[in-house]
PDB file of C-alpha atoms in Angstrom:
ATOM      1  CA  UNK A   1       0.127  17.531 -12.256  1.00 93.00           C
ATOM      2  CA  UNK A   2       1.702  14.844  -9.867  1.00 95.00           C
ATOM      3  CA  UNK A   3       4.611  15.308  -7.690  1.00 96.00           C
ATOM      4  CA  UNK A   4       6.375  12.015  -6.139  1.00 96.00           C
ATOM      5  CA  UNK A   5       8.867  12.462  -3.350  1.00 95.00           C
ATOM      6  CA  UNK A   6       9.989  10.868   0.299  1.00 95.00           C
ATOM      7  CA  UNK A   7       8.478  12.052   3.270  1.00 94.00           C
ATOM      8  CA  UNK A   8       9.710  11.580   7.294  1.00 92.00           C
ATOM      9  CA  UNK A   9      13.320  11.076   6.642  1.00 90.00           C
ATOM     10  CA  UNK A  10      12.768   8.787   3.761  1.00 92.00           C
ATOM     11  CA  UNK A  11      10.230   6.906   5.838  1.00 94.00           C
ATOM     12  CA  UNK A  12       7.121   7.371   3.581  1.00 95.00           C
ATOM     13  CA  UNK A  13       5.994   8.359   0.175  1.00 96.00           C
ATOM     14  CA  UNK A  14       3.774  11.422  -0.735  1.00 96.00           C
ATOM     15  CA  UNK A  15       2.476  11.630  -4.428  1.00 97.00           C
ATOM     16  CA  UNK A  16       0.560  14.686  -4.764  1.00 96.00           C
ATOM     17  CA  UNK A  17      -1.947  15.663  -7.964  1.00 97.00           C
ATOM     18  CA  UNK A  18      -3.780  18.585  -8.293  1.00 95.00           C
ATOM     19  CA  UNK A  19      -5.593  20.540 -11.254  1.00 96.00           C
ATOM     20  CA  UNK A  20      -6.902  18.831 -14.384  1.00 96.00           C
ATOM     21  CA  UNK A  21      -5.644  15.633 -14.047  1.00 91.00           C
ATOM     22  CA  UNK A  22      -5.323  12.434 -15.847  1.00 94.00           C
ATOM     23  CA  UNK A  23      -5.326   8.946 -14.135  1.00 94.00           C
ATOM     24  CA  UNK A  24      -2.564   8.270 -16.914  1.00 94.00           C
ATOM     25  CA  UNK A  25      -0.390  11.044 -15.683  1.00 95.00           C
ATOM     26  CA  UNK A  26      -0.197   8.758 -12.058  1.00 95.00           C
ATOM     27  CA  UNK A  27       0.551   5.580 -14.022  1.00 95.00           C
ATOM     28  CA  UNK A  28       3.338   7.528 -15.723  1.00 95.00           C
ATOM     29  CA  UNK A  29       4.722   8.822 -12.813  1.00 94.00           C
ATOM     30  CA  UNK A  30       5.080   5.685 -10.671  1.00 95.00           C
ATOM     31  CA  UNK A  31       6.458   3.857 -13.867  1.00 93.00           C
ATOM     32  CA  UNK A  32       9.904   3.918 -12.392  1.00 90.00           C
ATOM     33  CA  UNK A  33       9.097   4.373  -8.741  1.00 93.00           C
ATOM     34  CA  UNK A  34      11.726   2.022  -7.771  1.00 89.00           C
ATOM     35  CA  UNK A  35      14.193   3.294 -10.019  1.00 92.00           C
ATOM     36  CA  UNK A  36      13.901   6.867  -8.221  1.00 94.00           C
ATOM     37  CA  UNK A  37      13.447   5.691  -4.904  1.00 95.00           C
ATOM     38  CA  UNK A  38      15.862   2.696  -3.711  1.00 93.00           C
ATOM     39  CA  UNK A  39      14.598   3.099  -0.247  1.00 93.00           C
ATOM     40  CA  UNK A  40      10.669   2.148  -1.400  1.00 95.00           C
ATOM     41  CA  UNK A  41      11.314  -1.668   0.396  1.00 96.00           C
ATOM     42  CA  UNK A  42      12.299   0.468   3.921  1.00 96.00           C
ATOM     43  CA  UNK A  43       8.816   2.772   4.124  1.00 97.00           C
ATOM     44  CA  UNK A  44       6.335   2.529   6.437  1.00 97.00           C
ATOM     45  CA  UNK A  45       3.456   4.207   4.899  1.00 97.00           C
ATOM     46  CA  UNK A  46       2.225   5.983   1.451  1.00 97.00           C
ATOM     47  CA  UNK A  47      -0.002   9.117   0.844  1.00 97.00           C
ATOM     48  CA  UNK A  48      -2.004   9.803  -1.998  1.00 97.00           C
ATOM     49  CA  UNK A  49      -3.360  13.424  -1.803  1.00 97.00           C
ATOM     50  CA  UNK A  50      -6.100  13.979  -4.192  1.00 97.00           C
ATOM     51  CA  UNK A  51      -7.574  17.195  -2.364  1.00 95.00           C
ATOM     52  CA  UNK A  52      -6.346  19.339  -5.026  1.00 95.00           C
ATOM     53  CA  UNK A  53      -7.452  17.971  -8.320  1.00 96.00           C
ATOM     54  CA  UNK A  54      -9.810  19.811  -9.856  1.00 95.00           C
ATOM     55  CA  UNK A  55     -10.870  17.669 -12.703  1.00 95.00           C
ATOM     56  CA  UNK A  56     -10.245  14.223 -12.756  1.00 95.00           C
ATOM     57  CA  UNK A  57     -10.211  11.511 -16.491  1.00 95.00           C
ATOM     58  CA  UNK A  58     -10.472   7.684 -15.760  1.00 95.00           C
ATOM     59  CA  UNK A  59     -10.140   5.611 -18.837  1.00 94.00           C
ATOM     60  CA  UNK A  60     -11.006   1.878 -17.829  1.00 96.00           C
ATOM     61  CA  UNK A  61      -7.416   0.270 -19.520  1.00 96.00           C
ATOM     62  CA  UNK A  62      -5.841   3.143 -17.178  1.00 96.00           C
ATOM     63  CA  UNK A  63      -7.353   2.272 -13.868  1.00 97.00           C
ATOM     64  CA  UNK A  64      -6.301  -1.128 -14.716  1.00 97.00           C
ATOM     65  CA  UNK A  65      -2.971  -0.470 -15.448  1.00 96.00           C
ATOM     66  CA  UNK A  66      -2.425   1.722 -12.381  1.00 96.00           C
ATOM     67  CA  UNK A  67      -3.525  -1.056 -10.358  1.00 97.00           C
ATOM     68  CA  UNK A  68      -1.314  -3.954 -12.309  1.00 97.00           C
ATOM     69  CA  UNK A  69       1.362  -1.440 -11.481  1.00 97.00           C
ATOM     70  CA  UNK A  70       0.747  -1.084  -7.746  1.00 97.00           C
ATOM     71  CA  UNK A  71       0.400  -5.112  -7.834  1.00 96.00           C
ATOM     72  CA  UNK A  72       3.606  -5.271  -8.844  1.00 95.00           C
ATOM     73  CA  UNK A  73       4.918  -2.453  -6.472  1.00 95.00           C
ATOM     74  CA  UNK A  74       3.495  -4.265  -3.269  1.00 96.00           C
ATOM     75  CA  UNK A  75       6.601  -7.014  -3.641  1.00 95.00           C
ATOM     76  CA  UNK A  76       8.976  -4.765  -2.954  1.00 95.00           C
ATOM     77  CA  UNK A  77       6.923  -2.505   0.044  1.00 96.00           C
ATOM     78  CA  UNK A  78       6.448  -3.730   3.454  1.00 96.00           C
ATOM     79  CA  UNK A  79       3.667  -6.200   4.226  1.00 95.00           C
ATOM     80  CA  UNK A  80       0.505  -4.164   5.561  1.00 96.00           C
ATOM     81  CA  UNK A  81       1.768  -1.251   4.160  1.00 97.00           C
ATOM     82  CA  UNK A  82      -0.331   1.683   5.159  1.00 98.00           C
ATOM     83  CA  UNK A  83      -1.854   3.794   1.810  1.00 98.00           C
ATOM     84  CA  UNK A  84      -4.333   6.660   3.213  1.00 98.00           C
ATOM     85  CA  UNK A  85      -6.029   8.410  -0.186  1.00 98.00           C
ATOM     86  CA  UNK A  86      -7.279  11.749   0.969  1.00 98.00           C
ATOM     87  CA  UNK A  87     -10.436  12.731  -1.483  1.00 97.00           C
ATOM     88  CA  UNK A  88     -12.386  15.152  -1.808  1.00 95.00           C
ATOM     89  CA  UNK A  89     -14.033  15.378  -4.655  1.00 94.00           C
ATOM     90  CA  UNK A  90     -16.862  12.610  -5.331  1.00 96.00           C
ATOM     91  CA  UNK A  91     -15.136  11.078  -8.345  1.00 96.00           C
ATOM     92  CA  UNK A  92     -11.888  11.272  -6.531  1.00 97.00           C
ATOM     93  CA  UNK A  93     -13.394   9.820  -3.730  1.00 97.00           C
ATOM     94  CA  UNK A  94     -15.111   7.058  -6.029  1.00 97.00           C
ATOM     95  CA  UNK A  95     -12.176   5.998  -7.669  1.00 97.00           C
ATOM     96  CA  UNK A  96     -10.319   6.035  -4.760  1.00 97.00           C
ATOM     97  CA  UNK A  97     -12.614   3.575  -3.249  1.00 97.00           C
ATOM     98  CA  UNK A  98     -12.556   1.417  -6.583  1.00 97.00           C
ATOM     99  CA  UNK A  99      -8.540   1.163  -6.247  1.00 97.00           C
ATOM    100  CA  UNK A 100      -9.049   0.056  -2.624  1.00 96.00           C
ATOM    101  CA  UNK A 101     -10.887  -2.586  -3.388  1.00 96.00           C
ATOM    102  CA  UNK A 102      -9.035  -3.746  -6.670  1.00 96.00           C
ATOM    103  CA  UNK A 103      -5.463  -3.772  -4.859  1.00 95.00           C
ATOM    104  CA  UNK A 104      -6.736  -6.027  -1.606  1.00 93.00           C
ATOM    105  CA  UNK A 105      -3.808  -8.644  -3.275  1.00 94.00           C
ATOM    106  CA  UNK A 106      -1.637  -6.482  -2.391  1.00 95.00           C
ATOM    107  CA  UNK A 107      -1.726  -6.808   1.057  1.00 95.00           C
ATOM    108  CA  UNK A 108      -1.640  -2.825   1.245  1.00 97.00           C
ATOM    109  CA  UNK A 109      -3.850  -1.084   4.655  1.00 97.00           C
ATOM    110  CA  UNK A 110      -5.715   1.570   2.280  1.00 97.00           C
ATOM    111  CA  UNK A 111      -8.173   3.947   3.271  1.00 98.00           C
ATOM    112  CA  UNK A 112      -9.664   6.594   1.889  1.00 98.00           C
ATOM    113  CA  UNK A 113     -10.546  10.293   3.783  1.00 98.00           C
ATOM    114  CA  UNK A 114     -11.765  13.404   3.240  1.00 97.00           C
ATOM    115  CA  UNK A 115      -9.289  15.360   5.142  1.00 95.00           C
ATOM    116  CA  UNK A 116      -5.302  15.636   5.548  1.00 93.00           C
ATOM    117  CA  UNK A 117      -5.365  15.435   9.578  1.00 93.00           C
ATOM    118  CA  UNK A 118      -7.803  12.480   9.820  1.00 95.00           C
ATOM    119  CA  UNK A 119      -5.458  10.322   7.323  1.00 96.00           C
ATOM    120  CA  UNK A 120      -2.676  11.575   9.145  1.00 94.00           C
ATOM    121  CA  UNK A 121      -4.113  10.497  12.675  1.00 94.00           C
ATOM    122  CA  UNK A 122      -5.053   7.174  11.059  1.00 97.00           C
ATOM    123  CA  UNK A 123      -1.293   6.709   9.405  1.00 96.00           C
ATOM    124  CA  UNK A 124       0.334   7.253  12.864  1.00 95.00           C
ATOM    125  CA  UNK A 125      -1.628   4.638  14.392  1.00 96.00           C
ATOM    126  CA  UNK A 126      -1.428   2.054  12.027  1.00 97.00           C
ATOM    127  CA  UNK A 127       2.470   2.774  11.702  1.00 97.00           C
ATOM    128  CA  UNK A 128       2.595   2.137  15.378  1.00 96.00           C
ATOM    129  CA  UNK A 129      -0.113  -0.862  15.150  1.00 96.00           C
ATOM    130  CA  UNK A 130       1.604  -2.762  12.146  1.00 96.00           C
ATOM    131  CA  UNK A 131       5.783  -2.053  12.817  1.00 96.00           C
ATOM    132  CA  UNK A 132       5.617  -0.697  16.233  1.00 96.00           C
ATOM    133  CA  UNK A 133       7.381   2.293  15.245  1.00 93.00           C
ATOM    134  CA  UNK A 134       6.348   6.245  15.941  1.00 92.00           C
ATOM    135  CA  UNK A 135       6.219   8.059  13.301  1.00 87.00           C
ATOM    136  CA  UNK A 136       6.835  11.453  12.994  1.00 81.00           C
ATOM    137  CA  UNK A 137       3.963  14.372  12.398  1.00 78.00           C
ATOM    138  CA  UNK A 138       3.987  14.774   8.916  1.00 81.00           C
ATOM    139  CA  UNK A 139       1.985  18.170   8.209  1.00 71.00           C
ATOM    140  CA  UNK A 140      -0.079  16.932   5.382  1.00 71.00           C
ATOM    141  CA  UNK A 141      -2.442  20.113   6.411  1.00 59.00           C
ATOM    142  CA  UNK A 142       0.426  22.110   4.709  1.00 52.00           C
ATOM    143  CA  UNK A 143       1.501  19.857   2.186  1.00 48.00           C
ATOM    144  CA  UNK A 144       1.278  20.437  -1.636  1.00 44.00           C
ATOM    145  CA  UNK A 145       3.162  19.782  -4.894  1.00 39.00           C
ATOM    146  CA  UNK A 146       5.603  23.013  -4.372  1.00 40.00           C
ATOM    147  CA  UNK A 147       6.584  21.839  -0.882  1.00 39.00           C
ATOM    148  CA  UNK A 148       9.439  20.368   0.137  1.00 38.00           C
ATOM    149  CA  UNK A 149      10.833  18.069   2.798  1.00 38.00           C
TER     150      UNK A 149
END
């Protein structure tokens, strides 16, 4: 499962995905990211909460096209955009760590944690670092896909 939606007053983006999951099913659901969120140019960070899936499939032409996708995202986001992945799991973790690496062009901050509050520690300081702008807590300790904000 994979739930998109605005975070901090429209300020960031939270996709969530939890349970027997499919990298597909993230490519499908950021398709038309732009279309459902105008406001994606005007954010000043991204979450991608992994903590909850329990079983994770990676096809290679997937991976690839999630990260032709986020290429192609990154020219409408802010420059230096901060992405924390949090990752528990050690193939969530791993592919995590493979996207990192294959999205450097897009100029994206990534990192990828273990825990909600030390990605949320490490957001708020490169929000302030990079656009000099506080941002506000955002609770990811309590955040999941029935949640809202």
């Amino acid at each position: 499962m994979v739930d998109i939606r605005e975070i901090a007053n429209r300020s960031g983006l939270l996709i969530v995905c939890s349970g027997d999951f499919d990298l597909k099913e993230l490519y499908e659901a950021k398709i038309n990211l732009q279309d459902r969120f105008p406001s994606v140019g005007s954010w000043y960070f991204a979450v991608v909460d992994l903590s909850n899936v329990a079983q994770l499939t990676v096809g290679a032409a997937d991976f690839d096209r999630l990260v032709e996708l986020d290429r192609r995202l990154s020219r409408f986001t802010r420059p230096g955009l901060p992405v924390a992945i949090i990752a528990r799991g050690e193939l969530p973790f791993g592919v995590s760590r493979m996207w990192q690496s294959s999205t450097d062009p897009t100029g994206w901050d990534s990192r990828v944690f273990r825990d909600r509050i030390s990605a949320e520690v490490w957001l708020r300081d490169r929000v302030r670092a990079v656009f000099s702008v506080a941002m506000p807590a955002l609770h990811l300790e309590r955040a999941d896909a029935s949640s809202s904000e």
